[in-house]
Amino acid sequence: MKRFGVAAISTLVLSSAFANLVGAQAGDIKVIINGVTQQYTQSPVVSQNTTLVPLRGVFESLGAKVDWDSKAKKVTASKNDDTLTLNVGSKLAYKNSNPVQLDAATQIQKGQVLVPLRFVSQSLGAKVNWDQATRTVTISNQANGSTTDDQTSSLSSKPLTAPVTKVTYDTYYNDSLTYNDAVKLAVADSTSVKTASTNIDQAGKIMKEAGKNIDFVPAEAGDEGQDKAFKGYAQTNLNYEAAKKNLDMTKEGIEYNVKDLYNKLLQKQNAVKLAALNIEDAERKLKVAQIKRDNQMSSDYEVTQATNQLTQNQAALEKAKKDLDSAYVSLNQVIGYKPEQRYELKDKPVYSEFKDNVETKVSQVLTSSTAIWLSEQKVDLAELSLKLYNFSTPGNTPYEAEQLNVEKAQYATEGTKRQLEEAVRTIYNNIKALESQYSQIQAGLVSARSAADMAKKQFDVGLATELQVYEANLKVTTAEQQAEDIVTNIDTLKLAFDKPWAMQGSSGASAQ
């Protein structure tokens, strides 16, 4: 009796004739393709009495391959022997070079190309239905024109194709952006860089004038006048060199800040993709709970729990989308783009074992750090003031106080060295800890992929359900994206390890 119950559930789960169990909120438009509710960054919209749907998500779910030409703003979709082309903003499309008049012009919203719903049936021959009452679009392209309503209670004798965790979150980008280009844009847009460059010019002019004073010290001024002129020149020379170093530090701070924001944006994109997959997982579980209850194999409590989980996952997706938008805005602000501008990130970090020696790096940082150089120059200047101290000049700072200035400068230099050394060691340990996590995830991925492969094989012979296959694939996808997030964190830390002082300068640089 139990075996019959399990078989009945498998039959019902494998069929795709399930009604939508969760009502859409007022104003939302839901898209169901072959029985699976879709998730898009840009929801379908109604414009001039015409329903517009995201082209890529819909067409790829129906088996078409989609390409985007950002320069020409042209979409090309192909399936079997059919090729479709559309231009953004046009009411005319082409199917195998034959013109097709659209109900409304194509448009881009939130980085996705939207097309009239009727074009789906015109171009791919899919069955499309619009339910005004529930604001639901139902699309099916199942073989022989059958729809989900035709399959209710029996398994086909033909093996089914195992479902995969397909991410419907996808975006048409107006542009693409590499990390190096982002750095160039940020440097060009930074008022801190412009100010630092101006400071160099200013300090250079002051130093040149101070040099003249050394050449033209009146003879009656005596040694005291010469010492004062020389000390003034030494100070202006230090200011000039410090201004040049400050420009370098500003640029390095921007470089690190862009790296941090660029990688965080990659992570937020991953979060949206994973949240969309979790919604589909929750929907599948809800369907199973509904079926079990209808077959008196569970209570309403299980359905309620599954519904609550779906609601939570939907809220998580909305939060992930908002976080993604915020990540775009943060990077856009630094590189001078408009807040709403969206683009494809071209550089994704690749894992490689971190082999730098921490002791070697500490030595390198202590000898090459701009911050330490500045501190050491201040020590030299304080010592110069002490050497040139004139005891006969009335009103001078006490000699003992000048000695203390040297000590204070030395303490400051020692403190800077300690801070940078500690930063290097901390960053190194953090990288190694992340590498350990990455190795653990990779080991788990081997088992997860093996389990997913076994679930697919069992599904092909009728021994596993769609839900079991989907969940096995979801575990693989989740682990893969966790690994990607760790790699991006390591990538950011590697830059910090190379120039730890850049982290300190990045906050000030990014604020400009």
Short mmCIF file of N, CA and C in Angstrom, two decimals, residues 164-165 273-282 285 313 448 452 467-481:
data_model
loop_
_atom_site.label_atom_id
_atom_site.label_comp_id
_atom_site.label_asym_id
_atom_site.label_seq_id
_atom_site.Cartn_x
_atom_site.Cartn_y
_atom_site.Cartn_z
N VAL A 164 16.72 20.64 -14.60
CA VAL A 164 17.97 21.22 -14.11
C VAL A 164 17.64 22.52 -13.39
N THR A 165 18.58 22.99 -12.61
CA THR A 165 18.38 24.25 -11.89
C THR A 165 18.74 25.40 -12.82
N LYS A 273 20.69 35.23 -8.33
CA LYS A 273 20.51 33.98 -9.07
C LYS A 273 20.10 32.85 -8.13
N LEU A 274 20.79 32.76 -7.00
CA LEU A 274 20.51 31.68 -6.05
C LEU A 274 19.14 31.86 -5.41
N ALA A 275 18.76 33.10 -5.13
CA ALA A 275 17.44 33.36 -4.54
C ALA A 275 16.33 32.96 -5.50
N ALA A 276 16.53 33.18 -6.80
CA ALA A 276 15.53 32.78 -7.79
C ALA A 276 15.39 31.26 -7.83
N LEU A 277 16.51 30.56 -7.72
CA LEU A 277 16.46 29.09 -7.71
C LEU A 277 15.77 28.58 -6.46
N ASN A 278 15.98 29.22 -5.33
CA ASN A 278 15.35 28.80 -4.09
C ASN A 278 13.83 28.97 -4.15
N ILE A 279 13.38 29.97 -4.89
CA ILE A 279 11.93 30.14 -5.06
C ILE A 279 11.34 28.98 -5.85
N GLU A 280 12.04 28.61 -6.92
CA GLU A 280 11.54 27.48 -7.70
C GLU A 280 11.53 26.20 -6.86
N ASP A 281 12.53 26.03 -6.02
CA ASP A 281 12.57 24.87 -5.13
C ASP A 281 11.38 24.88 -4.19
N ALA A 282 11.07 26.05 -3.62
CA ALA A 282 9.94 26.16 -2.70
C ALA A 282 8.62 25.90 -3.41
N LYS A 285 8.19 22.16 -3.85
CA LYS A 285 7.83 21.53 -2.59
C LYS A 285 6.38 21.81 -2.22
N ASN A 313 11.12 32.89 0.77
CA ASN A 313 12.06 32.89 -0.35
C ASN A 313 11.78 34.03 -1.32
N ALA A 448 28.33 16.24 -4.02
CA ALA A 448 27.07 16.81 -4.50
C ALA A 448 26.86 16.50 -5.98
N ALA A 452 23.90 14.32 -7.65
CA ALA A 452 23.05 14.86 -8.71
C ALA A 452 23.03 13.94 -9.92
N LEU A 467 11.37 16.67 -8.14
CA LEU A 467 11.82 17.43 -6.98
C LEU A 467 13.16 16.92 -6.47
N GLN A 468 13.35 15.62 -6.43
CA GLN A 468 14.61 15.06 -5.95
C GLN A 468 15.77 15.43 -6.87
N VAL A 469 15.52 15.41 -8.16
CA VAL A 469 16.56 15.80 -9.11
C VAL A 469 16.89 17.29 -8.98
N TYR A 470 15.83 18.10 -8.88
CA TYR A 470 16.03 19.54 -8.78
C TYR A 470 16.82 19.88 -7.52
N GLU A 471 16.45 19.27 -6.40
CA GLU A 471 17.15 19.57 -5.14
C GLU A 471 18.61 19.13 -5.19
N ALA A 472 18.88 18.02 -5.85
CA ALA A 472 20.27 17.57 -5.99
C ALA A 472 21.08 18.56 -6.81
N ASN A 473 20.47 19.05 -7.90
CA ASN A 473 21.15 20.05 -8.73
C ASN A 473 21.30 21.38 -7.98
N LEU A 474 20.30 21.71 -7.18
CA LEU A 474 20.35 22.96 -6.43
C LEU A 474 21.50 22.96 -5.42
N LYS A 475 21.76 21.82 -4.81
CA LYS A 475 22.88 21.72 -3.88
C LYS A 475 24.20 21.97 -4.61
N VAL A 476 24.31 21.46 -5.82
CA VAL A 476 25.52 21.69 -6.62
C VAL A 476 25.67 23.18 -6.93
N THR A 477 24.58 23.78 -7.43
CA THR A 477 24.62 25.19 -7.80
C THR A 477 24.92 26.07 -6.60
N THR A 478 24.32 25.77 -5.47
CA THR A 478 24.57 26.55 -4.25
C THR A 478 26.02 26.50 -3.85
N ALA A 479 26.60 25.30 -3.85
CA ALA A 479 28.01 25.15 -3.48
C ALA A 479 28.92 25.86 -4.47
N GLU A 480 28.59 25.79 -5.76
CA GLU A 480 29.41 26.46 -6.78
C GLU A 480 29.42 27.97 -6.57
N GLN A 481 28.27 28.53 -6.24
CA GLN A 481 28.21 29.98 -6.05
C GLN A 481 28.87 30.39 -4.73
#
